[in-house]
Coordinates of N, CA, C and O in Angstrom, one line a residue:
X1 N -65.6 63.9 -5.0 CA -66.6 62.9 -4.7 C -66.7 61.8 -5.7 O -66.8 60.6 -5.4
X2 N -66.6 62.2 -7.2 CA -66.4 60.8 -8.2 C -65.7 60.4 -7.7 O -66.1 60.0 -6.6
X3 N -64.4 60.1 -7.9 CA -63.1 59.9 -7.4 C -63.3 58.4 -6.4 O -63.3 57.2 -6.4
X4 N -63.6 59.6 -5.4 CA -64.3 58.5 -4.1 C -64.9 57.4 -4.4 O -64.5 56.2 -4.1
X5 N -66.1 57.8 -5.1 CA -67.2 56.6 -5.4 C -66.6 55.8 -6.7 O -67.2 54.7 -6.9
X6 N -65.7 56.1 -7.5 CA -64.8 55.4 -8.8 C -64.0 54.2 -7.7 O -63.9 53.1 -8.1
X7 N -63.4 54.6 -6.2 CA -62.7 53.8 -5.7 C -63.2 53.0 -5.0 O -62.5 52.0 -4.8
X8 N -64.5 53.3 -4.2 CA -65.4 52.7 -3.9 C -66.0 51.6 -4.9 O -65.5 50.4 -4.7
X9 N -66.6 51.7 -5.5 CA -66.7 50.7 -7.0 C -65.9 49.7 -6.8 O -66.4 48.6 -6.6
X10 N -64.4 50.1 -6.7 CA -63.2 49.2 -7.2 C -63.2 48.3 -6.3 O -63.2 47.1 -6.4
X11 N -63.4 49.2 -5.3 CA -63.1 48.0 -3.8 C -64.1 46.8 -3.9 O -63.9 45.6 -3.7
X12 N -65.6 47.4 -4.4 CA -66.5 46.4 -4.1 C -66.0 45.3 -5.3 O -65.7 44.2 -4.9
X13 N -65.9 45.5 -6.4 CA -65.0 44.6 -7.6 C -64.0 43.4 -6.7 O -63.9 42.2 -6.5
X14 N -63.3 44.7 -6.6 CA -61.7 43.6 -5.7 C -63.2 42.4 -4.8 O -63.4 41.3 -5.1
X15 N -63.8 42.9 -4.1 CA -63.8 42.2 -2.8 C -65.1 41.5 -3.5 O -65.5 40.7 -2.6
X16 N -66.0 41.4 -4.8 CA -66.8 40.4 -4.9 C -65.8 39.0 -5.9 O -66.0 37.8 -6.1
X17 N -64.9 39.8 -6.3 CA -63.7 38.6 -7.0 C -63.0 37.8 -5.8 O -62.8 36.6 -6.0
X18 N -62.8 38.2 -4.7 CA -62.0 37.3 -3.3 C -63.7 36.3 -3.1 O -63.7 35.1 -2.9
X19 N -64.9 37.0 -3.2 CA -65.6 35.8 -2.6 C -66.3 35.1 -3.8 O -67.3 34.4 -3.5
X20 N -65.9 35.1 -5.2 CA -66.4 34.3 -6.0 C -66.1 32.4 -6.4 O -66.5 31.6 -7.2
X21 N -65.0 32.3 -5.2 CA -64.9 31.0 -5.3 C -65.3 30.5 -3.5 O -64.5 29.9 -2.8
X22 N -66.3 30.7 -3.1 CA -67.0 30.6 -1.8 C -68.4 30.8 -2.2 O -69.2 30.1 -1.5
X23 N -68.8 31.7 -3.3 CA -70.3 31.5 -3.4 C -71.3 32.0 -2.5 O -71.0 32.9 -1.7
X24 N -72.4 31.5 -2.7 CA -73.2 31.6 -1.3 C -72.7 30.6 0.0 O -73.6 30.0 0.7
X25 N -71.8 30.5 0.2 CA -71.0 29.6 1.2 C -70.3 31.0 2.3 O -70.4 30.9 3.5
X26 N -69.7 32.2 1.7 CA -69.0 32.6 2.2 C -69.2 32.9 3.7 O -68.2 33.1 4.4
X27 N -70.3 32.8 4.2 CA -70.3 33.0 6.0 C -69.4 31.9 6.6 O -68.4 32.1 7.4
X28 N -69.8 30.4 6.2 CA -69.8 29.2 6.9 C -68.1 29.2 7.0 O -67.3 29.1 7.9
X29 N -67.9 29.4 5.7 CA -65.9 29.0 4.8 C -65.3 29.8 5.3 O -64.1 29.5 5.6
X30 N -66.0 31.3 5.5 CA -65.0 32.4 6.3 C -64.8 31.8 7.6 O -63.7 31.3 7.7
X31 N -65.6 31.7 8.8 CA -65.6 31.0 9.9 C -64.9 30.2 9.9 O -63.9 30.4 10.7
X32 N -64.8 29.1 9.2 CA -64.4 27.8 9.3 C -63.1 28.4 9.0 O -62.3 28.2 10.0
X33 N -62.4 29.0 8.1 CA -60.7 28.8 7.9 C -60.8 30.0 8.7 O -60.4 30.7 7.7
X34 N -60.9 31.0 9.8 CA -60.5 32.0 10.9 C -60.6 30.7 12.1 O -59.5 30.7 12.7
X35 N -61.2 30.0 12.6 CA -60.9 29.0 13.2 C -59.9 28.3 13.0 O -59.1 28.0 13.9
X36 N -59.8 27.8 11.7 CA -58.3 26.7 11.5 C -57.2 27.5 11.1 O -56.1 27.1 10.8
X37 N -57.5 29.1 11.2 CA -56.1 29.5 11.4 C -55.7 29.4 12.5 O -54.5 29.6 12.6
X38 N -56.3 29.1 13.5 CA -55.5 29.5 14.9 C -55.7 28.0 15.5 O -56.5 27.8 16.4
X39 N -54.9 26.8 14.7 CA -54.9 25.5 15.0 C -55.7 24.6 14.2 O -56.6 24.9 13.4
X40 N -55.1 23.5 14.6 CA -56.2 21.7 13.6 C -57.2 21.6 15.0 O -56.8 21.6 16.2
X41 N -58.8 21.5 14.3 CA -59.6 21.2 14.6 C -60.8 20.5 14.3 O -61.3 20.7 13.1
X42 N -61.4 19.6 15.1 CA -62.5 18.6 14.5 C -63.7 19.2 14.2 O -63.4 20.4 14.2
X43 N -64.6 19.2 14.1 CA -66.1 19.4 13.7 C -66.6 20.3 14.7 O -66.9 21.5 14.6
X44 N -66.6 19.3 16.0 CA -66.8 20.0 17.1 C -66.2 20.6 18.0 O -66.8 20.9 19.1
X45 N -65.0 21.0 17.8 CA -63.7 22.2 18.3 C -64.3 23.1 17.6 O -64.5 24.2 18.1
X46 N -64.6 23.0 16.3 CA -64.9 24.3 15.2 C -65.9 24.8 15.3 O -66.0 26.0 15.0
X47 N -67.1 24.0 15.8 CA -68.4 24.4 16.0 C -68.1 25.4 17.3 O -67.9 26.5 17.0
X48 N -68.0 24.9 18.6 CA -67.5 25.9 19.7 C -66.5 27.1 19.5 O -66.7 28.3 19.8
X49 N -65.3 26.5 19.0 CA -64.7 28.1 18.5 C -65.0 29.1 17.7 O -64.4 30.2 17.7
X50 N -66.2 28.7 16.7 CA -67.1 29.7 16.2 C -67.8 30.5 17.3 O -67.6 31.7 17.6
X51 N -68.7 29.6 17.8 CA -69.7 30.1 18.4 C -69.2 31.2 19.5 O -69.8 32.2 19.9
X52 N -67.5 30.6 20.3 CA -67.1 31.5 21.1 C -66.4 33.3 20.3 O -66.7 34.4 20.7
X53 N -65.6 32.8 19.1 CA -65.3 34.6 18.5 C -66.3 35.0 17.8 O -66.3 36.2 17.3
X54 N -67.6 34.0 17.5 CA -67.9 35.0 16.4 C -70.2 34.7 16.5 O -71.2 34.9 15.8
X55 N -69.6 34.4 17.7 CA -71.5 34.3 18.4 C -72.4 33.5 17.6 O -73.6 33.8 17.6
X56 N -71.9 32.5 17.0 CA -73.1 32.4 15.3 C -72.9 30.4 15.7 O -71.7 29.9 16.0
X57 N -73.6 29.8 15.7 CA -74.0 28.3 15.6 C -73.8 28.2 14.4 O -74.3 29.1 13.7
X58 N -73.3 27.4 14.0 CA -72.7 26.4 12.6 C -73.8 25.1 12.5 O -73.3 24.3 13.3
X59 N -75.1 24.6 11.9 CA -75.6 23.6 12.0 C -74.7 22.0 11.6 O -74.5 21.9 10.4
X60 N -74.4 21.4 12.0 CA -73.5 20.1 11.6 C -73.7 20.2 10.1 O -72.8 20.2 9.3
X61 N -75.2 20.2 9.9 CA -75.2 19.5 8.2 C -74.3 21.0 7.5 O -73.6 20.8 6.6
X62 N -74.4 22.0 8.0 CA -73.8 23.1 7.3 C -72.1 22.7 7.6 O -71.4 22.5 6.6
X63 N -71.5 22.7 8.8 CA -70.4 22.1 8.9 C -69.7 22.0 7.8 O -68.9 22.7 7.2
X64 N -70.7 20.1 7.8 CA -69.5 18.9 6.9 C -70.0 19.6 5.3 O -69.2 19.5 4.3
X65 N -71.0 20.0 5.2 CA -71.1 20.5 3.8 C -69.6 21.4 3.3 O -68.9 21.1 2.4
X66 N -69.5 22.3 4.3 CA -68.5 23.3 3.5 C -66.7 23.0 4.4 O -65.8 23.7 4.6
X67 N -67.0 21.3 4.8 CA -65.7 21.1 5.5 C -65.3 19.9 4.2 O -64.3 19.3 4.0
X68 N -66.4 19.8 3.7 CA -66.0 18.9 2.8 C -65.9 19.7 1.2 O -65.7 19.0 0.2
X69 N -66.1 20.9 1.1 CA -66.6 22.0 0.0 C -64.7 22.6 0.1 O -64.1 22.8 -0.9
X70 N -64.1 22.7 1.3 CA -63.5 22.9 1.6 C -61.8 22.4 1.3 O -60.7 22.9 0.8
X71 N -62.2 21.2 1.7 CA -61.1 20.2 1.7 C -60.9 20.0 -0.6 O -59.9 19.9 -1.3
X72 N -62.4 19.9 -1.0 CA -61.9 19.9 -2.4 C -61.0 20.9 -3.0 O -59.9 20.7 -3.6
X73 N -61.5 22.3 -2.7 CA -60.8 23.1 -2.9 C -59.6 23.4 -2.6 O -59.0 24.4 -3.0
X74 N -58.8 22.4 -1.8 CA -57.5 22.4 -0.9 C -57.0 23.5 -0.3 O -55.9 23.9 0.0
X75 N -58.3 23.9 -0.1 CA -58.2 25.3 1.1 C -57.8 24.5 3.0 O -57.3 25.0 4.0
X76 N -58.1 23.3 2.8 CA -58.1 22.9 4.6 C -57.5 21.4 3.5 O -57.5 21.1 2.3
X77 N -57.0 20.8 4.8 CA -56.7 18.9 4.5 C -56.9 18.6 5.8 O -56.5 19.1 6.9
X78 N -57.7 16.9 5.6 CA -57.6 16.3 7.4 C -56.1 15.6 7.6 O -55.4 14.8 6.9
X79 N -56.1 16.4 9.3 CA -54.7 15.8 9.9 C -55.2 13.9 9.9 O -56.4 13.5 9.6
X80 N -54.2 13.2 10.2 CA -54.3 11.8 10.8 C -55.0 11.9 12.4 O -54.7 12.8 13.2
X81 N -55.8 11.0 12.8 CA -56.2 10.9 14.0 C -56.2 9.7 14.7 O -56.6 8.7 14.0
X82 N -55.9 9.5 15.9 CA -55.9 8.2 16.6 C -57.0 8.0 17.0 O -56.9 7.1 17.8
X83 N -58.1 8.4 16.9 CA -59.7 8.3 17.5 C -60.5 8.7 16.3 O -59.9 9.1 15.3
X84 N -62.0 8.7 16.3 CA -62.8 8.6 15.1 C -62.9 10.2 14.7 O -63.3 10.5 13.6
X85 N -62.5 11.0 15.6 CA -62.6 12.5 15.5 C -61.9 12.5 13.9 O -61.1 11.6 13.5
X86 N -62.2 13.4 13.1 CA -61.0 13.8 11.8 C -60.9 15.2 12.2 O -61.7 16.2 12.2
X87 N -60.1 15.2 12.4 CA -59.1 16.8 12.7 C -58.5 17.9 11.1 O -57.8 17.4 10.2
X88 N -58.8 18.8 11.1 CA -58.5 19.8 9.8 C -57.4 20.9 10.4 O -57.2 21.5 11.5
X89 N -56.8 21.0 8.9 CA -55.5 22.1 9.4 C -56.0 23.1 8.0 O -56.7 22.7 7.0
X90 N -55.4 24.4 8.2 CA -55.5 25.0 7.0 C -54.3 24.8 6.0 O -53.2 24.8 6.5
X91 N -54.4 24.7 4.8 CA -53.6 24.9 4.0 C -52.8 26.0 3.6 O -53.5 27.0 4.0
X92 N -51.8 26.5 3.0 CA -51.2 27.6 2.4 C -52.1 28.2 1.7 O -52.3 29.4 2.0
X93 N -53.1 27.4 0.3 CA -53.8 28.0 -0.2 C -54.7 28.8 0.4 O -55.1 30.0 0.2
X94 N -55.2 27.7 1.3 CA -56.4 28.2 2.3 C -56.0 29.2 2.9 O -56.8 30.2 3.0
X95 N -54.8 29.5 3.4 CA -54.7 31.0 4.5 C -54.5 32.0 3.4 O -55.2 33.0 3.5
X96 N -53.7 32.0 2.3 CA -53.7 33.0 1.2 C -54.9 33.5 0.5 O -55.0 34.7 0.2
X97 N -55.8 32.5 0.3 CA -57.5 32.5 0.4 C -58.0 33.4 1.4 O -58.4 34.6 1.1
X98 N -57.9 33.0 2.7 CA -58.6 33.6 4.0 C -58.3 35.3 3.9 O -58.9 36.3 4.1
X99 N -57.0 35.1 3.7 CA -56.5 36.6 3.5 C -57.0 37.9 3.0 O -57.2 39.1 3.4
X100 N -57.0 37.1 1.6 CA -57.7 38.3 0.5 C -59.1 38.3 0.8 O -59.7 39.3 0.5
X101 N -59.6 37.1 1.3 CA -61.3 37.0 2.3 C -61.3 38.5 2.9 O -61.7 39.6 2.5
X102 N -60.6 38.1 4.2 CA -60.6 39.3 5.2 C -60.5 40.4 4.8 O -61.3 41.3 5.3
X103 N -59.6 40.8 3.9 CA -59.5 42.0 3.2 C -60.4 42.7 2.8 O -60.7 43.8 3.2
X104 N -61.4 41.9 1.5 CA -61.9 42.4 0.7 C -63.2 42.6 1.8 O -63.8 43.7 1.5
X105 N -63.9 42.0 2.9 CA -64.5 42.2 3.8 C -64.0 43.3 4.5 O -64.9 43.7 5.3
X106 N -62.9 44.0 4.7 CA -62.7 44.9 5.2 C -63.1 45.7 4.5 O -64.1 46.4 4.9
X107 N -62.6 46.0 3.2 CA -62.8 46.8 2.2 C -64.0 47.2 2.5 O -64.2 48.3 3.1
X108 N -65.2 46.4 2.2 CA -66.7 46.2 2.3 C -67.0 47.2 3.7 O -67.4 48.4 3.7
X109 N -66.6 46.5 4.8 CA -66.8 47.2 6.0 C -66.3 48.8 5.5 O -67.1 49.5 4.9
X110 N -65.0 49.1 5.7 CA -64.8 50.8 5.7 C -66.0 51.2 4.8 O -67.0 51.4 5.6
X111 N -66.3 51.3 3.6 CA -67.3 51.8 2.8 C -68.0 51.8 3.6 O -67.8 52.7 4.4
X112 N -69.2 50.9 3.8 CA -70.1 50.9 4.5 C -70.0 51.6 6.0 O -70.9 52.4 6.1
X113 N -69.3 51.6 6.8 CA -68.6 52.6 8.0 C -68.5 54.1 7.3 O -69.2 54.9 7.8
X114 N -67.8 54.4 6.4 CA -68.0 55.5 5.8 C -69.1 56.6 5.6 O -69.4 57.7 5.9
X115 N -69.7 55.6 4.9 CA -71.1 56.6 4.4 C -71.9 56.4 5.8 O -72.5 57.4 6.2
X116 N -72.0 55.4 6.5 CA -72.6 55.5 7.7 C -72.3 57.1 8.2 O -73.2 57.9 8.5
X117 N -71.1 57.2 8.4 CA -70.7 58.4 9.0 C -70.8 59.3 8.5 O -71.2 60.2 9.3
X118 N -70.6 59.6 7.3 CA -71.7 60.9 6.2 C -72.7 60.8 6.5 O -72.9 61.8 7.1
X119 N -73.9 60.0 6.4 CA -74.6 60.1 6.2 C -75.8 60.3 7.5 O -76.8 60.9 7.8
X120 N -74.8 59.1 8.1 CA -76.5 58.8 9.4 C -75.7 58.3 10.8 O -75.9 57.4 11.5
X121 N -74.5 59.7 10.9 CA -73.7 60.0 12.1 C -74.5 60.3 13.2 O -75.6 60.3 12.7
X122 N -74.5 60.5 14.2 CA -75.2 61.1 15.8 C -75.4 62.8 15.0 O -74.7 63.4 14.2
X123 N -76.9 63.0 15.6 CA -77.2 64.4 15.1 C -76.4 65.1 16.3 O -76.3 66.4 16.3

């Protein structure tokens, strides 16, 4: 049972080091680069393909906040556009970023799924 909760620990370590350069950002930043992995998208492509995988409204001002939080970090860059739209792609860093994201959120999840199931399974 140490053991367990020694690795448990670790996980939560690993996985608060993947979101310490996202901050209190991490909902909006996660969303936004699982969207621009699967293609370049404008503001409002990203707003709807949120809202379609992952049910949650993105407010604009929250958006351009973490599309432009984003872009410093060279996690995303804007494509070129022939219309006023600015279109975003993810970067290398950014999907290598998203990665260790997802992960360490996984991490997070099993634990939490875990003791759920010790603890407060179907009687």
């Amino acid at each position: 049972m140490a053991a367990n909760n020694a690795n448990e620990a670790n996980d939560a370590n690993e996985a608060n080091k993947a979101l310490d350069g996202f901050g209190r950002y991490a909902g909006p930043a996660t969303l936004i680069l699982a969207s621009l992995a699967g293609g370049v998208k404008h503001g409002y492509a990203l707003t709807k393909d949120i809202e379609s995988f992952a049910g949650v409204r993105i407010a604009p001002g929250t958006l351009y906040e973490a599309l432009a939080r984003l872009q410093s970090q060279g996690l995303i860059e804007p494509v070129e556009s022939q219309d006023r739209r600015r279109p975003y792609r993810l970067t290398a860093v950014g999907a290598t970023t998203q990665q260790a994201q997802l992960d360490a959120q996984r991490r997070v999840a099993d634990v939490g799924l875990r003791r759920l199931a010790q603890g407060w399974g179907p009687a």
